XYZ file of C-alpha atoms in Angstrom:
411
model
C -26.662 -13.870 27.689
C -30.061 -12.901 26.325
C -30.415 -9.777 28.465
C -29.011 -7.379 25.823
C -30.486 -7.989 22.328
C -27.987 -5.634 20.634
C -25.020 -7.393 22.208
C -26.471 -10.759 21.208
C -27.006 -9.560 17.632
C -23.417 -8.280 17.450
C -22.130 -11.616 18.725
C -24.153 -13.510 16.125
C -22.871 -11.242 13.347
C -19.296 -11.854 14.422
C -19.859 -15.603 14.529
C -21.431 -15.518 11.060
C -18.511 -13.470 9.767
C -16.092 -15.991 11.228
C -17.715 -18.825 9.303
C -18.344 -16.836 6.110
C -14.997 -17.548 4.457
C -15.224 -20.647 2.218
C -12.686 -23.422 2.619
C -9.497 -22.783 0.681
C -10.198 -19.035 0.381
C -6.851 -18.070 1.924
C -5.416 -17.269 5.330
C -7.542 -14.175 6.021
C -11.304 -13.971 6.314
C -11.555 -11.049 3.900
C -15.353 -10.980 3.978
C -15.106 -10.298 7.683
C -12.390 -7.685 7.095
C -14.550 -5.879 4.505
C -17.611 -5.958 6.777
C -15.668 -4.514 9.715
C -14.180 -1.782 7.521
C -17.526 -0.888 5.937
C -19.294 -0.763 9.301
C -16.583 1.596 10.555
C -16.929 4.089 7.690
C -20.736 3.976 7.692
C -20.737 4.737 11.417
C -18.686 7.874 10.696
C -20.866 8.859 7.732
C -20.257 7.841 4.130
C -22.586 9.645 1.709
C -22.857 8.454 -1.874
C -21.015 10.450 -4.536
C -23.331 12.965 -6.157
C -23.367 13.354 -9.939
C -21.954 16.882 -9.731
C -19.040 15.698 -7.586
C -18.361 12.797 -9.939
C -18.269 15.114 -12.954
C -15.915 17.587 -11.255
C -13.447 14.836 -10.284
C -13.437 13.153 -13.688
C -12.866 16.485 -15.429
C -10.063 17.372 -12.995
C -8.294 14.046 -13.596
C -8.499 14.455 -17.379
C -7.216 18.048 -17.287
C -4.402 17.061 -14.902
C -3.402 14.271 -17.258
C -3.061 16.772 -20.103
C -0.831 19.000 -17.960
C 1.425 16.044 -17.131
C 2.121 15.527 -20.849
C 4.227 18.710 -20.681
C 6.533 17.557 -17.863
C 7.099 13.808 -18.277
C 7.988 11.349 -21.020
C 5.803 8.624 -19.513
C 2.488 8.360 -21.392
C -0.951 8.683 -19.848
C -2.089 6.016 -17.399
C -5.707 7.194 -17.310
C -8.392 4.928 -18.755
C -11.750 5.511 -17.066
C -11.295 7.949 -14.152
C -13.826 7.643 -11.351
C -15.056 9.228 -8.110
C -15.503 6.884 -5.136
C -17.196 6.907 -1.775
C -15.225 5.468 1.154
C -17.136 2.186 0.977
C -16.339 1.945 -2.728
C -12.651 2.520 -1.967
C -12.711 -0.430 0.436
C -14.507 -2.691 -2.038
C -12.321 -1.801 -5.022
C -8.952 -1.966 -3.258
C -9.414 -5.150 -1.191
C -8.106 -7.414 -4.033
C -4.729 -5.648 -3.878
C -4.737 -5.540 -0.080
C -5.318 -9.290 -0.251
C -2.262 -9.771 -2.437
C -0.230 -7.469 -0.215
C -1.208 -8.983 3.126
C -1.880 -12.681 2.461
C 1.808 -13.739 2.424
C 2.283 -12.157 5.856
C -1.066 -13.304 7.200
C -0.452 -16.901 6.089
C 2.579 -17.174 8.367
C 0.737 -15.509 11.242
C -2.358 -17.707 10.892
C -0.201 -20.810 10.656
C 1.526 -19.889 13.912
C -1.696 -18.890 15.662
C -3.467 -22.044 14.511
C -0.731 -24.164 16.030
C -0.775 -22.169 19.258
C -4.541 -22.269 19.593
C -4.626 -25.965 18.815
C -1.983 -26.655 21.430
C -3.794 -24.983 24.320
C -4.418 -27.413 27.132
C -0.885 -28.808 27.021
C 0.321 -32.334 27.478
C 1.087 -35.097 24.994
C -2.357 -36.624 25.491
C -4.119 -33.388 24.550
C -1.823 -32.935 21.562
C -2.557 -36.471 20.350
C -6.281 -35.900 20.682
C -6.052 -32.611 18.769
C -4.104 -34.326 15.983
C -6.999 -36.750 15.505
C -9.564 -33.987 15.313
C -9.037 -32.499 11.875
C -12.217 -30.368 11.970
C -11.122 -28.903 15.298
C -7.754 -27.876 13.872
C -9.561 -26.407 10.883
C -11.633 -24.309 13.249
C -8.463 -23.202 15.019
C -7.096 -21.992 11.711
C -10.397 -20.239 11.049
C -10.071 -18.490 14.369
C -6.563 -17.387 13.426
C -7.942 -16.096 10.122
C -10.660 -14.275 12.022
C -8.104 -12.592 14.266
C -6.038 -11.409 11.320
C -9.179 -10.446 9.381
C -10.381 -8.385 12.323
C -7.063 -6.537 12.438
C -7.142 -5.916 8.661
C -10.712 -4.655 8.845
C -9.920 -2.276 11.698
C -6.909 -0.900 9.806
C -8.804 -0.369 6.521
C -11.757 1.136 8.361
C -9.445 3.659 10.041
C -7.664 4.426 6.765
C -10.734 4.918 4.529
C -11.876 8.257 6.050
C -8.424 9.761 5.371
C -7.516 8.567 1.883
C -7.790 10.938 -1.062
C -7.509 8.538 -3.987
C -6.364 5.106 -5.113
C -2.652 5.829 -4.667
C -2.260 7.456 -1.266
C 0.024 4.764 0.158
C 2.315 4.698 -2.884
C 1.177 1.257 -4.031
C -1.032 0.470 -7.049
C -4.237 -0.352 -5.152
C -6.308 -0.123 -8.358
C -5.806 0.094 -12.104
C -8.435 2.852 -12.100
C -7.495 6.430 -11.244
C -9.993 7.734 -8.707
C -10.471 10.461 -6.094
C -12.772 10.505 -3.057
C -14.843 13.690 -2.490
C -14.754 12.984 1.254
C -10.964 12.674 1.189
C -10.591 15.908 -0.769
C -12.831 17.699 1.747
C -10.757 16.387 4.677
C -7.521 17.500 2.993
C -9.022 20.935 2.252
C -10.122 21.609 5.814
C -8.530 24.817 7.081
C -6.935 25.733 3.737
C -7.870 29.137 2.368
C -7.376 27.970 -1.204
C -10.068 27.669 -3.899
C -11.556 24.173 -4.002
C -10.883 23.873 -7.733
C -7.150 24.405 -7.194
C -7.030 21.777 -4.460
C -8.945 19.287 -6.604
C -6.626 19.820 -9.575
C -3.489 19.488 -7.443
C -4.683 16.182 -5.982
C -5.748 15.025 -9.445
C -2.201 15.702 -10.697
C -0.759 13.448 -7.982
C -3.242 10.684 -8.720
C -2.668 10.812 -12.482
C 1.126 10.891 -11.989
C 1.016 7.735 -9.866
C -0.943 5.937 -12.557
C 1.588 6.882 -15.243
C 4.252 5.125 -13.236
C 2.216 2.039 -12.357
C 0.840 1.590 -15.882
C 4.078 2.112 -17.823
C 6.846 0.811 -15.553
C 6.048 -2.915 -15.795
C 8.593 -4.112 -13.230
C 7.464 -1.696 -10.493
C 4.539 -3.743 -9.150
C 6.626 -6.912 -9.073
C 9.421 -5.209 -7.136
C 7.062 -3.619 -4.623
C 5.076 -6.751 -3.867
C 8.193 -8.911 -4.075
C 9.734 -6.944 -1.194
C 6.590 -7.553 0.887
C 6.661 -11.283 0.091
C 10.337 -11.472 1.011
C 9.474 -9.832 4.310
C 6.752 -12.426 4.912
C 9.160 -15.346 4.431
C 11.115 -14.266 7.493
C 8.164 -13.784 9.831
C 8.335 -15.357 13.270
C 5.688 -14.797 15.930
C 6.271 -14.729 19.684
C 4.194 -17.834 20.400
C 4.720 -17.637 24.176
C 3.216 -14.129 24.328
C 0.408 -15.204 21.985
C -0.418 -18.268 24.075
C -0.337 -16.281 27.307
C -2.826 -13.723 25.962
C -5.165 -16.370 24.554
C -5.062 -18.418 27.777
C -6.230 -15.334 29.650
C -9.407 -14.958 27.584
C -12.750 -15.640 29.246
C -14.773 -17.306 26.497
C -17.976 -16.156 28.237
C -16.877 -12.522 28.142
C -17.796 -11.175 24.695
C -16.296 -7.737 25.367
C -12.931 -9.222 26.363
C -12.808 -11.481 23.281
C -13.769 -8.584 20.999
C -11.025 -6.388 22.470
C -8.421 -9.136 21.983
C -9.443 -9.815 18.391
C -9.390 -6.143 17.400
C -6.011 -5.393 18.943
C -2.707 -5.537 17.117
C -0.596 -7.070 19.902
C -1.294 -10.631 18.745
C -0.149 -9.877 15.226
C 3.110 -8.051 15.832
C 5.907 -10.060 14.168
C 9.502 -10.220 15.318
C 11.801 -8.529 12.815
C 14.776 -10.466 11.512
C 17.755 -9.181 9.557
C 16.193 -10.637 6.410
C 12.999 -8.719 7.043
C 14.850 -5.508 7.767
C 16.669 -5.768 4.430
C 13.388 -6.364 2.554
C 11.723 -3.430 4.306
C 14.688 -1.209 3.482
C 14.297 -2.036 -0.226
C 10.555 -1.413 -0.042
C 11.016 1.861 1.815
C 13.557 3.117 -0.726
C 11.377 2.236 -3.705
C 8.279 3.834 -2.166
C 10.301 6.973 -1.429
C 11.457 7.097 -5.062
C 7.863 6.743 -6.275
C 6.666 9.513 -3.968
C 9.611 11.765 -4.813
C 9.044 11.423 -8.563
C 5.306 12.058 -8.215
C 5.893 15.178 -6.130
C 8.477 16.477 -8.595
C 6.335 16.104 -11.730
C 3.219 17.350 -9.916
C 4.920 20.574 -8.875
C 6.371 21.018 -12.380
C 2.967 20.514 -14.036
C 1.211 22.889 -11.623
C 3.784 25.682 -11.943
C 2.242 28.727 -13.609
C -1.227 27.122 -13.561
C -2.078 26.741 -9.869
C -1.143 29.901 -7.901
C -1.192 28.004 -4.582
C 1.006 25.078 -5.629
C 3.726 25.957 -3.095
C 1.217 26.008 -0.218
C -0.393 22.780 -1.400
C 2.976 21.037 -1.675
C 3.876 22.152 1.836
C 0.535 20.887 3.149
C 1.189 17.515 1.559
C 4.705 17.392 3.066
C 3.322 18.187 6.538
C 0.725 15.486 6.068
C 3.530 13.013 5.429
C 5.699 14.340 8.248
C 2.961 13.968 10.881
C 2.273 10.357 9.930
C -0.347 10.151 7.226
C -2.413 7.119 6.248
C 0.455 5.460 4.405
C 2.678 5.347 7.472
C -0.032 4.134 9.835
C -1.350 1.489 7.451
C 2.059 0.003 6.773
C 2.923 0.101 10.454
C -0.231 -1.898 11.187
C -0.300 -4.347 8.295
C 3.318 -4.690 7.186
C 5.498 -3.259 9.927
C 6.911 -0.511 7.704
C 7.069 3.131 8.704
C 7.972 5.529 5.898
C 10.372 8.226 6.975
C 9.527 11.694 5.630
C 13.273 12.488 5.533
C 13.721 9.884 2.791
C 10.811 11.307 0.837
C 12.389 14.757 0.798
C 15.729 13.337 -0.265
C 14.088 11.322 -3.044
C 12.487 14.490 -4.416
C 15.850 16.270 -4.371
C 17.440 13.351 -6.240
C 14.853 13.458 -9.059
C 15.249 17.233 -9.312
C 19.026 16.856 -9.558
C 18.712 14.230 -12.300
C 16.316 16.432 -14.300
C 18.614 19.448 -13.948
C 21.572 17.442 -15.263
C 19.974 15.132 -17.847
C 16.629 16.719 -18.649
C 13.134 15.272 -18.326
C 13.874 12.464 -20.777
C 16.988 11.399 -18.883
C 15.157 11.553 -15.557
C 12.283 9.356 -16.699
C 14.643 6.935 -18.473
C 15.853 5.817 -15.037
C 12.538 3.937 -14.666
C 13.330 1.813 -17.748
C 14.925 -0.983 -15.720
C 15.289 -1.760 -11.987
C 19.082 -1.993 -12.346
C 19.149 1.708 -13.249
C 17.310 2.835 -10.107
C 18.970 4.803 -7.316
C 19.727 2.972 -4.068
C 19.357 4.049 -0.459
C 22.958 5.295 -0.567
C 22.095 7.439 -3.595
C 19.372 9.143 -1.567
C 22.086 10.223 0.845
C 24.237 11.641 -1.980
C 22.124 12.560 -5.044
C 24.990 14.330 -6.801
C 27.092 11.169 -6.745
C 24.328 9.350 -8.628
C 24.091 12.185 -11.150
C 27.844 12.271 -11.692
C 27.958 8.515 -12.265
C 25.497 8.729 -15.145
C 24.452 5.342 -16.479
C 24.118 4.879 -20.227
C 20.482 4.145 -20.940
C 21.088 1.523 -23.639
C 18.888 -1.399 -22.615
C 20.368 -3.678 -25.293
C 22.829 -4.833 -22.624
C 19.917 -6.320 -20.707
C 18.303 -7.924 -23.768
C 21.316 -9.422 -25.579
C 20.929 -13.235 -25.902
C 23.384 -15.230 -23.830
C 25.078 -18.483 -24.863
C 23.049 -20.516 -22.364
C 19.831 -19.255 -23.971
C 20.516 -21.521 -26.978
C 21.811 -18.596 -29.035
C 25.449 -18.262 -30.165
C 27.417 -15.967 -27.894
C 29.950 -13.319 -28.906
C 32.946 -14.768 -30.784
C 36.311 -14.757 -29.093
C 39.223 -13.014 -30.814
C 40.532 -15.210 -33.652
C 37.286 -17.185 -34.094
C 35.704 -17.299 -37.493
């Protein structure tokens, strides 16, 4: 046990991480998750953002925001643009990851805690476990550690690839930001001036923030779909118990491999979950399609390489970018590039028929949004134009305590 000091130190760090989460802090040991993620990015190299890089990114975001004023009715969503290192991205986005993942993790930890506590079998062992509250608490902590380890591994793998705060299509931060390391990774192999690439990526980031800042229902709908998915989670307890029973508690390497793997955390999909994921997938595709449409419109005539940059971004999506892998790991959702292309075509069709104002008015209320069927037939949605008079949604109803419309013949 004491023959390898580095292995012993790693084991002690893991044990300290396991116990670091205060009681009542939630189902996931997020301190452990952050530490695992940070260690992963530091091991790969995570230099601090230099002042020159910070200035270039802030200026690019502000200029991109001005260009967007020409192609969208939604006002600016930029407040204090920033440049982040990968470690800063982890630190600043964990609060939203927590909101996104806790509903799912709570069900998983609950199931794992029960399975871990029931190991040993027999009514006598179960009765003894029921009397040992602290032991059951530790079992739940171990479940939280398992989930936290998986979250940390996923975020640590994602951080070296992300470009900004909005890569996955969700509002991970209220602050618009780009990562110099992410821009460099995206630029690799492109024979395009670095300033053009930076401005193109700044346009996408600023466009995302216009949506998230000025479409108030969007966050609720996105996270609501994830929460609805979590309500239907069931875990294969027999497979979980079999894997845990096979662990040698004296074998640190075996335990570490089990805790960092995703097999324990894979939920069984139900019809309810599939419906929630379909809604989430459609909404994320609509967000991405709108962002791509306004980005290309804003860059036209200003960035000579916009067509090449757009194609590079599409290939990045088609080959399974960070958004797809992260959702597949943490949520079980895989975005299909085909839907993203169709969403872009739908927004283009709406703009061609109704103009920029009519296109952006669709975001005024969730009831006006296209459905998955509309992505299959954009022209049908355009032909069935909805009147954008929101008074229908705001008119007081009789059961609100206000007098309703009078029937014919009433005075």
